[in-house]
Every structure is written in structure tokens, then in C-alpha cells.
PDB file of C-alpha atoms in Angstrom:
ATOM      1  CA  UNK A  52      58.406  16.353  23.833  1.00 95.00           C
ATOM      2  CA  UNK A  53      55.159  18.190  23.132  1.00 98.00           C
ATOM      3  CA  UNK A  54      54.744  21.973  23.355  1.00 98.00           C
ATOM      4  CA  UNK A  55      51.390  23.790  23.419  1.00 98.00           C
ATOM      5  CA  UNK A  56      52.096  27.080  21.610  1.00 98.00           C
ATOM      6  CA  UNK A  57      49.552  29.898  21.773  1.00 98.00           C
ATOM      7  CA  UNK A  58      49.613  31.038  18.145  1.00 98.00           C
ATOM      8  CA  UNK A  59      47.539  34.163  18.756  1.00 97.00           C
ATOM      9  CA  UNK A  60      49.386  35.670  21.696  1.00 94.00           C
ATOM     10  CA  UNK A  61      51.664  38.665  21.121  1.00 93.00           C
ATOM     11  CA  UNK A  62      52.043  41.743  18.958  1.00 93.00           C
ATOM     12  CA  UNK A  63      53.197  39.795  15.891  1.00 95.00           C
ATOM     13  CA  UNK A  64      50.834  36.838  16.074  1.00 95.00           C
ATOM     14  CA  UNK A  65      50.188  34.663  14.247  1.00 97.00           C
ATOM     15  CA  UNK A  66      52.896  35.013  11.550  1.00 96.00           C
ATOM     16  CA  UNK A  67      55.960  35.322  13.809  1.00 97.00           C
ATOM     17  CA  UNK A  68      54.613  32.638  16.140  1.00 97.00           C
ATOM     18  CA  UNK A  69      54.020  30.261  13.233  1.00 98.00           C
ATOM     19  CA  UNK A  70      57.477  31.017  11.849  1.00 97.00           C
ATOM     20  CA  UNK A  71      59.026  30.196  15.217  1.00 97.00           C
ATOM     21  CA  UNK A  72      57.010  26.978  15.423  1.00 97.00           C
ATOM     22  CA  UNK A  73      58.157  25.870  11.975  1.00 97.00           C
ATOM     23  CA  UNK A  74      61.783  26.534  12.889  1.00 97.00           C
ATOM     24  CA  UNK A  75      61.442  24.555  16.132  1.00 96.00           C
ATOM     25  CA  UNK A  76      59.314  21.554  15.221  1.00 97.00           C
ATOM     26  CA  UNK A  77      61.274  18.340  14.689  1.00 96.00           C
ATOM     27  CA  UNK A  78      61.356  14.725  15.781  1.00 94.00           C
ATOM     28  CA  UNK A  79      62.304  15.815  19.315  1.00 95.00           C
ATOM     29  CA  UNK A  80      59.839  18.706  19.549  1.00 97.00           C
ATOM     30  CA  UNK A  81      56.200  18.200  18.569  1.00 98.00           C
ATOM     31  CA  UNK A  82      54.212  21.437  18.553  1.00 98.00           C
ATOM     32  CA  UNK A  83      50.500  21.911  19.066  1.00 98.00           C
ATOM     33  CA  UNK A  84      49.835  25.181  17.275  1.00 98.00           C
ATOM     34  CA  UNK A  85      46.757  26.555  19.039  1.00 98.00           C
ATOM     35  CA  UNK A  86      44.464  29.067  17.356  1.00 98.00           C
ATOM     36  CA  UNK A  87      41.986  29.640  14.545  1.00 97.00           C
ATOM     37  CA  UNK A  88      42.387  26.684  12.185  1.00 98.00           C
ATOM     38  CA  UNK A  89      41.630  28.519   8.927  1.00 97.00           C
ATOM     39  CA  UNK A  90      44.094  31.332   9.608  1.00 97.00           C
ATOM     40  CA  UNK A  91      46.831  28.967  10.760  1.00 98.00           C
ATOM     41  CA  UNK A  92      46.414  26.692   7.751  1.00 97.00           C
ATOM     42  CA  UNK A  93      46.901  29.702   5.467  1.00 97.00           C
ATOM     43  CA  UNK A  94      50.037  30.729   7.385  1.00 96.00           C
ATOM     44  CA  UNK A  95      51.491  27.215   7.207  1.00 97.00           C
ATOM     45  CA  UNK A  96      51.055  27.169   3.422  1.00 96.00           C
ATOM     46  CA  UNK A  97      54.101  29.461   3.246  1.00 95.00           C
ATOM     47  CA  UNK A  98      56.276  26.618   4.571  1.00 95.00           C
ATOM     48  CA  UNK A  99      57.049  23.038   3.673  1.00 95.00           C
ATOM     49  CA  UNK A 100      54.736  20.466   5.291  1.00 94.00           C
ATOM     50  CA  UNK A 101      55.925  19.545   8.778  1.00 96.00           C
ATOM     51  CA  UNK A 102      54.636  16.334  10.404  1.00 97.00           C
ATOM     52  CA  UNK A 103      55.672  17.619  13.823  1.00 97.00           C
ATOM     53  CA  UNK A 104      53.112  20.449  13.873  1.00 98.00           C
ATOM     54  CA  UNK A 105      49.435  19.912  14.609  1.00 98.00           C
ATOM     55  CA  UNK A 106      46.829  22.666  14.629  1.00 98.00           C
ATOM     56  CA  UNK A 107      44.480  22.654  17.610  1.00 98.00           C
ATOM     57  CA  UNK A 108      41.449  24.792  16.800  1.00 98.00           C
ATOM     58  CA  UNK A 109      40.718  27.678  19.167  1.00 98.00           C
ATOM     59  CA  UNK A 110      38.507  30.334  17.534  1.00 96.00           C
ATOM     60  CA  UNK A 111      38.762  32.999  20.269  1.00 96.00           C
ATOM     61  CA  UNK A 112      41.564  35.205  21.553  1.00 95.00           C
ATOM     62  CA  UNK A 113      42.174  37.157  24.751  1.00 95.00           C
ATOM     63  CA  UNK A 114      43.280  40.740  24.218  1.00 92.00           C
ATOM     64  CA  UNK A 115      45.610  42.738  26.436  1.00 90.00           C
ATOM     65  CA  UNK A 116      42.735  45.063  27.344  1.00 91.00           C
ATOM     66  CA  UNK A 117      40.477  42.350  28.811  1.00 93.00           C
ATOM     67  CA  UNK A 118      40.280  41.485  32.486  1.00 94.00           C
ATOM     68  CA  UNK A 119      42.526  38.381  32.616  1.00 93.00           C
ATOM     69  CA  UNK A 120      40.621  36.245  35.127  1.00 93.00           C
ATOM     70  CA  UNK A 121      37.227  37.060  33.631  1.00 95.00           C
ATOM     71  CA  UNK A 122      38.445  36.378  30.087  1.00 95.00           C
ATOM     72  CA  UNK A 123      39.931  33.013  31.071  1.00 96.00           C
ATOM     73  CA  UNK A 124      36.688  31.989  32.803  1.00 94.00           C
ATOM     74  CA  UNK A 125      34.409  33.021  29.953  1.00 95.00           C
ATOM     75  CA  UNK A 126      36.533  32.313  26.869  1.00 96.00           C
ATOM     76  CA  UNK A 127      37.004  28.553  26.969  1.00 95.00           C
ATOM     77  CA  UNK A 128      37.666  28.585  23.233  1.00 96.00           C
ATOM     78  CA  UNK A 129      40.521  31.088  23.387  1.00 97.00           C
ATOM     79  CA  UNK A 130      43.974  30.049  22.225  1.00 98.00           C
ATOM     80  CA  UNK A 131      45.453  30.749  25.671  1.00 97.00           C
ATOM     81  CA  UNK A 132      42.917  28.607  27.547  1.00 98.00           C
ATOM     82  CA  UNK A 133      42.976  25.727  25.060  1.00 98.00           C
ATOM     83  CA  UNK A 134      46.794  25.652  25.167  1.00 98.00           C
ATOM     84  CA  UNK A 135      46.782  25.629  28.983  1.00 98.00           C
ATOM     85  CA  UNK A 136      44.229  22.808  29.005  1.00 98.00           C
ATOM     86  CA  UNK A 137      46.514  20.689  26.824  1.00 98.00           C
ATOM     87  CA  UNK A 138      49.179  20.918  29.527  1.00 98.00           C
ATOM     88  CA  UNK A 139      46.692  20.400  32.356  1.00 97.00           C
ATOM     89  CA  UNK A 140      45.363  17.272  30.644  1.00 97.00           C
ATOM     90  CA  UNK A 141      48.935  15.982  30.170  1.00 96.00           C
ATOM     91  CA  UNK A 142      48.616  16.071  26.377  1.00 98.00           C
ATOM     92  CA  UNK A 143      51.462  18.594  26.215  1.00 98.00           C
ATOM     93  CA  UNK A 144      54.539  19.052  28.389  1.00 97.00           C
ATOM     94  CA  UNK A 145      54.702  22.844  28.383  1.00 98.00           C
ATOM     95  CA  UNK A 146      52.742  25.995  27.560  1.00 98.00           C
ATOM     96  CA  UNK A 147      54.413  28.838  25.653  1.00 98.00           C
ATOM     97  CA  UNK A 148      52.647  32.151  24.986  1.00 97.00           C
ATOM     98  CA  UNK A 149      53.425  35.790  24.188  1.00 96.00           C
ATOM     99  CA  UNK A 150      49.900  36.868  25.061  1.00 96.00           C
ATOM    100  CA  UNK A 151      48.516  38.646  28.119  1.00 95.00           C
ATOM    101  CA  UNK A 152      50.670  37.859  31.144  1.00 95.00           C
ATOM    102  CA  UNK A 153      47.682  38.140  33.467  1.00 95.00           C
ATOM    103  CA  UNK A 154      45.645  35.780  31.304  1.00 96.00           C
ATOM    104  CA  UNK A 155      48.475  33.253  31.175  1.00 97.00           C
ATOM    105  CA  UNK A 156      48.819  33.413  34.944  1.00 96.00           C
ATOM    106  CA  UNK A 157      45.081  32.837  35.372  1.00 97.00           C
ATOM    107  CA  UNK A 158      44.909  30.092  32.728  1.00 97.00           C
ATOM    108  CA  UNK A 159      47.908  28.333  34.261  1.00 98.00           C
ATOM    109  CA  UNK A 160      46.367  28.428  37.752  1.00 97.00           C
ATOM    110  CA  UNK A 161      42.895  27.345  36.591  1.00 96.00           C
ATOM    111  CA  UNK A 162      43.857  24.660  34.076  1.00 97.00           C
ATOM    112  CA  UNK A 163      47.358  23.454  35.020  1.00 98.00           C
ATOM    113  CA  UNK A 164      47.114  24.109  38.734  1.00 97.00           C
ATOM    114  CA  UNK A 165      49.417  25.309  41.489  1.00 96.00           C
ATOM    115  CA  UNK A 166      51.897  23.132  43.299  1.00 97.00           C
ATOM    116  CA  UNK A 167      50.330  22.160  46.621  1.00 95.00           C
ATOM    117  CA  UNK A 168      51.581  24.476  49.349  1.00 95.00           C
ATOM    118  CA  UNK A 169      52.481  27.366  47.028  1.00 96.00           C
ATOM    119  CA  UNK A 170      50.392  30.438  47.825  1.00 95.00           C
ATOM    120  CA  UNK A 171      51.035  32.326  44.588  1.00 96.00           C
ATOM    121  CA  UNK A 172      53.062  31.598  41.418  1.00 97.00           C
ATOM    122  CA  UNK A 173      55.835  34.045  40.508  1.00 98.00           C
ATOM    123  CA  UNK A 174      57.469  35.136  37.267  1.00 97.00           C
ATOM    124  CA  UNK A 175      61.175  34.288  37.133  1.00 97.00           C
ATOM    125  CA  UNK A 176      63.250  36.289  34.648  1.00 95.00           C
ATOM    126  CA  UNK A 177      66.862  36.076  33.549  1.00 93.00           C
ATOM    127  CA  UNK A 178      68.658  39.281  34.456  1.00 93.00           C
ATOM    128  CA  UNK A 179      72.009  40.218  32.801  1.00 90.00           C
ATOM    129  CA  UNK A 180      74.761  41.230  35.232  1.00 91.00           C
ATOM    130  CA  UNK A 181      78.531  41.665  35.302  1.00 90.00           C
ATOM    131  CA  UNK A 182      78.759  38.053  36.476  1.00 91.00           C
ATOM    132  CA  UNK A 183      76.434  36.551  33.890  1.00 88.00           C
ATOM    133  CA  UNK A 184      72.728  35.833  33.952  1.00 90.00           C
ATOM    134  CA  UNK A 185      71.023  35.870  37.348  1.00 95.00           C
ATOM    135  CA  UNK A 186      67.402  35.349  38.360  1.00 97.00           C
ATOM    136  CA  UNK A 187      64.828  37.935  39.461  1.00 97.00           C
ATOM    137  CA  UNK A 188      61.682  36.655  41.212  1.00 97.00           C
ATOM    138  CA  UNK A 189      58.905  38.026  41.052  1.00 96.00           C
ATOM    139  CA  UNK A 190      58.824  40.139  37.890  1.00 95.00           C
ATOM    140  CA  UNK A 191      55.134  40.999  37.831  1.00 93.00           C
ATOM    141  CA  UNK A 192      52.742  38.232  38.847  1.00 94.00           C
ATOM    142  CA  UNK A 193      52.099  39.587  42.373  1.00 93.00           C
ATOM    143  CA  UNK A 194      52.068  43.386  42.778  1.00 94.00           C
ATOM    144  CA  UNK A 195      51.808  42.794  46.509  1.00 94.00           C
ATOM    145  CA  UNK A 196      53.435  39.855  48.282  1.00 96.00           C
ATOM    146  CA  UNK A 197      53.497  38.952  51.962  1.00 97.00           C
ATOM    147  CA  UNK A 198      56.518  37.625  53.824  1.00 97.00           C
ATOM    148  CA  UNK A 199      55.566  33.966  53.357  1.00 97.00           C
ATOM    149  CA  UNK A 200      55.179  34.451  49.620  1.00 98.00           C
ATOM    150  CA  UNK A 201      58.591  36.124  49.386  1.00 98.00           C
ATOM    151  CA  UNK A 202      60.059  33.168  51.253  1.00 98.00           C
ATOM    152  CA  UNK A 203      58.432  30.768  48.797  1.00 98.00           C
ATOM    153  CA  UNK A 204      59.751  32.821  45.865  1.00 98.00           C
ATOM    154  CA  UNK A 205      63.223  32.336  47.323  1.00 98.00           C
ATOM    155  CA  UNK A 206      62.780  28.572  47.645  1.00 98.00           C
ATOM    156  CA  UNK A 207      61.438  28.190  44.101  1.00 98.00           C
ATOM    157  CA  UNK A 208      64.055  30.503  42.590  1.00 98.00           C
ATOM    158  CA  UNK A 209      66.817  28.666  44.410  1.00 98.00           C
ATOM    159  CA  UNK A 210      65.595  25.287  43.151  1.00 98.00           C
ATOM    160  CA  UNK A 211      65.318  26.625  39.601  1.00 97.00           C
ATOM    161  CA  UNK A 212      68.876  27.978  39.800  1.00 97.00           C
ATOM    162  CA  UNK A 213      70.137  24.614  41.032  1.00 97.00           C
ATOM    163  CA  UNK A 214      68.243  22.349  38.654  1.00 97.00           C
ATOM    164  CA  UNK A 215      68.166  24.449  35.472  1.00 95.00           C
ATOM    165  CA  UNK A 216      71.249  26.680  35.751  1.00 94.00           C
ATOM    166  CA  UNK A 217      73.285  24.102  37.722  1.00 95.00           C
ATOM    167  CA  UNK A 218      74.389  26.591  40.382  1.00 95.00           C
ATOM    168  CA  UNK A 219      75.452  24.896  43.596  1.00 95.00           C
ATOM    169  CA  UNK A 220      74.045  26.591  46.702  1.00 95.00           C
ATOM    170  CA  UNK A 221      72.740  29.685  44.845  1.00 98.00           C
ATOM    171  CA  UNK A 222      73.003  32.921  46.798  1.00 98.00           C
ATOM    172  CA  UNK A 223      69.624  34.493  47.565  1.00 98.00           C
ATOM    173  CA  UNK A 224      69.174  38.200  48.215  1.00 98.00           C
ATOM    174  CA  UNK A 225      66.100  40.190  49.256  1.00 98.00           C
ATOM    175  CA  UNK A 226      65.763  43.485  47.362  1.00 97.00           C
ATOM    176  CA  UNK A 227      65.354  46.368  49.786  1.00 95.00           C
ATOM    177  CA  UNK A 228      66.277  50.035  50.236  1.00 92.00           C
ATOM    178  CA  UNK A 229      69.350  49.203  52.266  1.00 87.00           C
ATOM    179  CA  UNK A 230      71.636  46.308  53.087  1.00 86.00           C
ATOM    180  CA  UNK A 231      71.086  46.526  56.851  1.00 86.00           C
ATOM    181  CA  UNK A 232      68.852  43.917  58.508  1.00 83.00           C
ATOM    182  CA  UNK A 233      66.327  46.479  59.725  1.00 81.00           C
ATOM    183  CA  UNK A 234      65.866  48.237  56.369  1.00 86.00           C
ATOM    184  CA  UNK A 235      62.742  47.991  54.243  1.00 89.00           C
ATOM    185  CA  UNK A 236      58.990  47.775  54.722  1.00 92.00           C
ATOM    186  CA  UNK A 237      57.387  45.803  57.536  1.00 94.00           C
ATOM    187  CA  UNK A 238      56.815  42.992  55.024  1.00 96.00           C
ATOM    188  CA  UNK A 239      60.473  42.995  54.017  1.00 95.00           C
ATOM    189  CA  UNK A 240      61.589  42.925  57.635  1.00 96.00           C
ATOM    190  CA  UNK A 241      59.331  39.965  58.337  1.00 96.00           C
ATOM    191  CA  UNK A 242      60.507  38.214  55.163  1.00 97.00           C
ATOM    192  CA  UNK A 243      64.130  38.813  56.170  1.00 97.00           C
ATOM    193  CA  UNK A 244      63.615  36.843  59.372  1.00 96.00           C
ATOM    194  CA  UNK A 245      61.930  33.962  57.532  1.00 97.00           C
ATOM    195  CA  UNK A 246      64.662  33.814  54.900  1.00 97.00           C
ATOM    196  CA  UNK A 247      67.456  33.975  57.484  1.00 96.00           C
ATOM    197  CA  UNK A 248      66.031  30.965  59.353  1.00 96.00           C
ATOM    198  CA  UNK A 249      65.204  28.849  56.282  1.00 96.00           C
ATOM    199  CA  UNK A 250      67.856  26.139  55.853  1.00 94.00           C
ATOM    200  CA  UNK A 251      66.568  25.295  52.365  1.00 94.00           C
ATOM    201  CA  UNK A 252      68.201  28.378  50.894  1.00 97.00           C
ATOM    202  CA  UNK A 253      71.548  30.195  51.041  1.00 98.00           C
ATOM    203  CA  UNK A 254      70.343  33.632  52.118  1.00 98.00           C
ATOM    204  CA  UNK A 255      72.971  36.392  52.054  1.00 97.00           C
ATOM    205  CA  UNK A 256      70.745  39.243  53.263  1.00 97.00           C
ATOM    206  CA  UNK A 257      69.303  42.426  51.784  1.00 97.00           C
ATOM    207  CA  UNK A 258      70.554  43.857  48.513  1.00 96.00           C
ATOM    208  CA  UNK A 259      70.057  47.377  47.172  1.00 95.00           C
ATOM    209  CA  UNK A 260      69.156  48.476  43.663  1.00 93.00           C
ATOM    210  CA  UNK A 261      72.793  49.305  42.875  1.00 93.00           C
ATOM    211  CA  UNK A 262      73.770  45.713  43.720  1.00 94.00           C
ATOM    212  CA  UNK A 263      71.408  44.133  41.172  1.00 95.00           C
ATOM    213  CA  UNK A 264      73.540  44.602  38.015  1.00 92.00           C
ATOM    214  CA  UNK A 265      76.737  43.647  39.873  1.00 93.00           C
ATOM    215  CA  UNK A 266      75.668  39.990  39.955  1.00 93.00           C
ATOM    216  CA  UNK A 267      76.799  39.214  43.492  1.00 92.00           C
ATOM    217  CA  UNK A 268      73.480  37.388  44.073  1.00 97.00           C
ATOM    218  CA  UNK A 269      72.218  34.430  42.035  1.00 98.00           C
ATOM    219  CA  UNK A 270      68.533  34.795  42.969  1.00 98.00           C
ATOM    220  CA  UNK A 271      67.004  38.208  43.710  1.00 98.00           C
ATOM    221  CA  UNK A 272      63.653  38.298  45.497  1.00 98.00           C
ATOM    222  CA  UNK A 273      60.991  41.027  45.580  1.00 97.00           C
ATOM    223  CA  UNK A 274      57.275  41.629  45.108  1.00 97.00           C
ATOM    224  CA  UNK A 275      55.948  41.765  41.553  1.00 96.00           C
ATOM    225  CA  UNK A 276      55.471  45.540  41.536  1.00 96.00           C
ATOM    226  CA  UNK A 277      59.105  46.177  42.426  1.00 96.00           C
ATOM    227  CA  UNK A 278      60.332  43.453  40.072  1.00 96.00           C
ATOM    228  CA  UNK A 279      58.362  44.764  37.125  1.00 95.00           C
ATOM    229  CA  UNK A 280      59.642  48.297  37.676  1.00 95.00           C
ATOM    230  CA  UNK A 281      63.214  46.944  37.788  1.00 94.00           C
ATOM    231  CA  UNK A 282      62.605  44.961  34.590  1.00 92.00           C
ATOM    232  CA  UNK A 283      61.065  47.847  32.627  1.00 90.00           C
ATOM    233  CA  UNK A 284      63.645  50.342  33.884  1.00 92.00           C
ATOM    234  CA  UNK A 285      66.462  47.998  32.863  1.00 88.00           C
ATOM    235  CA  UNK A 286      64.971  47.462  29.395  1.00 85.00           C
ATOM    236  CA  UNK A 287      64.585  51.195  28.853  1.00 88.00           C
ATOM    237  CA  UNK A 288      68.011  51.992  30.251  1.00 85.00           C
ATOM    238  CA  UNK A 289      69.667  49.394  28.020  1.00 81.00           C
ATOM    239  CA  UNK A 290      68.040  50.849  24.898  1.00 82.00           C
ATOM    240  CA  UNK A 291      68.896  54.390  25.966  1.00 86.00           C
ATOM    241  CA  UNK A 292      72.564  53.609  26.622  1.00 79.00           C
ATOM    242  CA  UNK A 293      72.951  51.783  23.303  1.00 76.00           C
ATOM    243  CA  UNK A 294      71.318  54.703  21.493  1.00 83.00           C
ATOM    244  CA  UNK A 295      73.601  57.216  23.237  1.00 81.00           C
ATOM    245  CA  UNK A 296      76.686  55.133  22.422  1.00 77.00           C
ATOM    246  CA  UNK A 297      75.626  54.883  18.779  1.00 79.00           C
ATOM    247  CA  UNK A 298      75.091  58.649  18.557  1.00 80.00           C
ATOM    248  CA  UNK A 299      78.493  59.318  20.124  1.00 79.00           C
ATOM    249  CA  UNK A 300      80.339  56.842  17.908  1.00 75.00           C
ATOM    250  CA  UNK A 301      78.818  58.170  14.675  1.00 79.00           C
ATOM    251  CA  UNK A 302      78.936  61.914  15.376  1.00 75.00           C
ATOM    252  CA  UNK A 303      82.158  62.486  13.363  1.00 78.00           C
ATOM    253  CA  UNK A 304      83.899  60.679  10.514  1.00 71.00           C
ATOM    254  CA  UNK A 305      86.928  59.608  12.584  1.00 67.00           C
ATOM    255  CA  UNK A 306      84.666  58.252  15.336  1.00 74.00           C
ATOM    256  CA  UNK A 307      82.867  56.226  12.680  1.00 74.00           C
ATOM    257  CA  UNK A 308      86.198  54.647  11.742  1.00 71.00           C
ATOM    258  CA  UNK A 309      86.792  53.794  15.395  1.00 70.00           C
ATOM    259  CA  UNK A 310      83.265  52.384  15.646  1.00 68.00           C
ATOM    260  CA  UNK A 311      84.028  49.985  12.803  1.00 73.00           C
ATOM    261  CA  UNK A 312      87.014  48.658  14.749  1.00 68.00           C
ATOM    262  CA  UNK A 313      84.931  47.864  17.854  1.00 70.00           C
ATOM    263  CA  UNK A 314      81.808  46.739  16.017  1.00 69.00           C
ATOM    264  CA  UNK A 315      82.245  43.032  16.818  1.00 75.00           C
ATOM    265  CA  UNK A 316      82.580  43.730  20.544  1.00 68.00           C
ATOM    266  CA  UNK A 317      79.570  46.036  20.424  1.00 61.00           C
ATOM    267  CA  UNK A 318      77.466  43.339  18.731  1.00 67.00           C
ATOM    268  CA  UNK A 319      78.609  40.747  21.257  1.00 71.00           C
ATOM    269  CA  UNK A 320      77.487  42.978  24.116  1.00 63.00           C
ATOM    270  CA  UNK A 321      74.154  43.630  22.410  1.00 63.00           C
ATOM    271  CA  UNK A 322      73.610  39.886  22.059  1.00 65.00           C
ATOM    272  CA  UNK A 323      74.278  39.354  25.770  1.00 65.00           C
ATOM    273  CA  UNK A 324      71.519  41.862  26.577  1.00 63.00           C
ATOM    274  CA  UNK A 325      69.097  40.639  23.900  1.00 63.00           C
ATOM    275  CA  UNK A 326      65.965  39.188  25.537  1.00 61.00           C
ATOM    276  CA  UNK A 327      65.154  37.173  22.401  1.00 62.00           C
ATOM    277  CA  UNK A 328      68.161  34.981  23.196  1.00 65.00           C
ATOM    278  CA  UNK A 329      66.321  33.690  26.275  1.00 67.00           C
ATOM    279  CA  UNK A 330      62.791  33.705  24.898  1.00 72.00           C
ATOM    280  CA  UNK A 331      60.614  33.767  27.960  1.00 88.00           C
ATOM    281  CA  UNK A 332      60.191  33.600  31.709  1.00 95.00           C
ATOM    282  CA  UNK A 333      59.003  30.520  33.597  1.00 96.00           C
ATOM    283  CA  UNK A 334      56.024  30.840  35.906  1.00 97.00           C
ATOM    284  CA  UNK A 335      57.306  29.261  39.112  1.00 98.00           C
ATOM    285  CA  UNK A 336      54.777  27.548  41.381  1.00 97.00           C
ATOM    286  CA  UNK A 337      52.645  26.134  38.574  1.00 97.00           C
ATOM    287  CA  UNK A 338      52.385  22.330  38.586  1.00 97.00           C
ATOM    288  CA  UNK A 339      53.838  22.179  35.088  1.00 97.00           C
ATOM    289  CA  UNK A 340      55.869  24.308  32.686  1.00 97.00           C
ATOM    290  CA  UNK A 341      54.378  27.646  31.643  1.00 98.00           C
ATOM    291  CA  UNK A 342      56.657  30.046  29.747  1.00 97.00           C
ATOM    292  CA  UNK A 343      55.680  33.714  29.504  1.00 96.00           C
ATOM    293  CA  UNK A 344      57.146  35.458  26.446  1.00 94.00           C
ATOM    294  CA  UNK A 345      57.488  39.179  25.819  1.00 90.00           C
ATOM    295  CA  UNK A 346      54.511  40.653  23.969  1.00 91.00           C
ATOM    296  CA  UNK A 347      56.812  41.822  21.176  1.00 90.00           C
ATOM    297  CA  UNK A 348      58.315  38.357  20.643  1.00 92.00           C
ATOM    298  CA  UNK A 349      59.469  37.592  17.106  1.00 94.00           C
ATOM    299  CA  UNK A 350      60.217  34.168  15.634  1.00 95.00           C
ATOM    300  CA  UNK A 351      63.680  34.127  17.199  1.00 93.00           C
ATOM    301  CA  UNK A 352      62.212  34.704  20.657  1.00 93.00           C
ATOM    302  CA  UNK A 353      59.622  31.976  20.078  1.00 96.00           C
ATOM    303  CA  UNK A 354      62.358  29.518  19.097  1.00 96.00           C
ATOM    304  CA  UNK A 355      64.309  30.456  22.238  1.00 94.00           C
ATOM    305  CA  UNK A 356      61.221  30.059  24.429  1.00 95.00           C
ATOM    306  CA  UNK A 357      60.453  26.611  23.008  1.00 97.00           C
ATOM    307  CA  UNK A 358      64.070  25.603  23.546  1.00 95.00           C
ATOM    308  CA  UNK A 359      63.855  26.871  27.145  1.00 94.00           C
ATOM    309  CA  UNK A 360      60.620  24.945  27.685  1.00 96.00           C
ATOM    310  CA  UNK A 361      62.259  21.724  26.501  1.00 95.00           C
ATOM    311  CA  UNK A 362      65.246  22.282  28.758  1.00 94.00           C
ATOM    312  CA  UNK A 363      63.055  23.020  31.785  1.00 95.00           C
ATOM    313  CA  UNK A 364      60.924  19.933  31.243  1.00 96.00           C
ATOM    314  CA  UNK A 365      64.089  17.813  31.102  1.00 96.00           C
ATOM    315  CA  UNK A 366      65.414  19.473  34.283  1.00 96.00           C
ATOM    316  CA  UNK A 367      62.363  18.280  36.313  1.00 96.00           C
ATOM    317  CA  UNK A 368      62.603  21.321  38.583  1.00 96.00           C
ATOM    318  CA  UNK A 369      58.823  21.251  39.128  1.00 97.00           C
ATOM    319  CA  UNK A 370      59.180  17.811  40.730  1.00 96.00           C
ATOM    320  CA  UNK A 371      61.877  19.158  43.040  1.00 96.00           C
ATOM    321  CA  UNK A 372      59.709  22.126  44.126  1.00 96.00           C
ATOM    322  CA  UNK A 373      56.793  19.755  44.699  1.00 95.00           C
ATOM    323  CA  UNK A 374      58.902  17.492  46.921  1.00 93.00           C
ATOM    324  CA  UNK A 375      60.393  20.456  48.788  1.00 90.00           C
ATOM    325  CA  UNK A 376      56.975  21.897  49.594  1.00 87.00           C
ATOM    326  CA  UNK A 377      55.807  18.507  50.899  1.00 79.00           C
ATOM    327  CA  UNK A 378      58.826  18.419  53.187  1.00 60.00           C
TER     328      UNK A 378
END
């Protein structure tokens, strides 16, 4: 399998990206390391030669401050665009990047393409709950989404849950401000009716914010603005709670002794909430695999994202979405 890895996307590029590539590249995973050749060759000198890594020269980069669509159109030599082209030209099986989310969305649409019938791609994230990892779609690709788009998010998320997570008949919930049928915006109300009548999904109705971490729903649907707020709030809340627990457990000497006794359980919980364990979020609706990584991704997150890309390629969920949309 061949992975196109944007070596200059993210806060810690290129060193952490290169480190993750070196740890991942093997006879089953060939990596195109995309970026400035001279810089990447210097980085690779710190590691033993690896025949499963090939540098693909891309002298430009796209910064977080640039307009994504404009940058993708005018920077054909950027690492993001060149990596996306490798997938679009079928030279690579998946794109992985920790760069600008907007730029990756644009590059994926322009150079990999959308699945026919899909109006807009959506970011699908793994969300930790009391009942394990669930899916949240959309987490930021579409600040505004109409009812038809929300219905398509549900179809794609449901297929992903079935094919990748192996969940039979995944439960789909529409995030709203109340569980009643008539709650929500006009768009949500319209989407509710579409979802209720769609026999391709197992729709269980509206879910409220308090229901999200309970895990009663396998696939949670919303517009990208709402999803991104949920994501960022959850990240901040997780860090805050862990910090408060740490302060409480280390405030006195006898509490410190107690903290030592529960340390293993505390670390296990932290691992379950660690985003680097999952690496990145697939961009559903793209006619190929495009994995969006967190901007602060380290080598561990890159390794996880490459592993996820391999697994998703093997799952062939894109083929299933394509067939479903034709039907």
C-alpha cells in the first residue's frame, strides 16, 4: 500500500512527520514523503536508510493563514497539492496531512474528486463515550449544511461505521436542542423528516448535547459549525478535568500516596482520550482516502494516521458509498 504523506503540514513539520514516516514505512506500507527535497534529505540522514520511503519534491507550502481554495489553485507545487495529486492519479492509495484543514478539503475535492452524488464532503471524527468510540459527522468541513447534506452525512457515517468499525445497523442520531421531533432549526426539522424516511440508515431521532458522551448513538450528525464547537469544547474540557484531578490528587502528601495507587487506572483513562491514538479523521465523500490530522500531530499521531489510512483502504468503504449513492 502506498501513502502520500504531506511532510510540511502541521506545527511540528517536518521533523515529527519524517519521524512518523520512518516508524511506519515497511514492506506493507510504502510512503511518498512530499515536500522540499533538500530539507527532507537532511532530516532522513538522522535515520537508517529505508527503501520504503521516497521523497517527492514539492518546494512550496500552504500556511494556516492563507485562503485555502486560493492557495490550492495557485500553489501547484505545495506539499499538500502534490500529495493530493498522487492519490488523484492513483499513484498513492491515501493522503495523510496535518496541514490546513481547509486546504486539504479543497485539494481533495480538486485533485481526488468527490463521489458522484455527494454534495459536500464531511469530516468524520472518533468521539470517546461511555460506550466506546463513536462517530461525529461533520466536525468542521461545512459550517452550514442543508437538510440533504445532513442526510448524506448520515448515510456516509453509517457506511463507515459498518465497514470500518464493523457495527451492524449503526444507530444514527441528529444533534439538536431537544429530543422531540419538532425541536431544532428549520433545517434540522427538514433533515429529521428525510432521515426518518431513509431506509438506508437506522435513525433513532434527535439527540441533545448531554446525550453525546453517553454513547447511545453510533453516528452523530450535525453541521460543521456545531460539530467543531463540540470537538473543541470536548478537547478543552478533557484537558481541564485532567488538570483539576491532578491538582486535587497532589495537593497533600497523603493524597499523593493515594494518587500513586490509582496511577495505572489514570493513565489508562488518559490513553482512551488521547487523540494521537487515532491519528486523524477521514474526509467522507471524497472519491479516495484523505485523512486529516490534528495540526499539533507528533510522530505517534502520524503513525496512527498512516495505520488508519491503511485500514480504511482495506475496508473499501469508499466503494460502498459510491455504490449506495448510485442506488
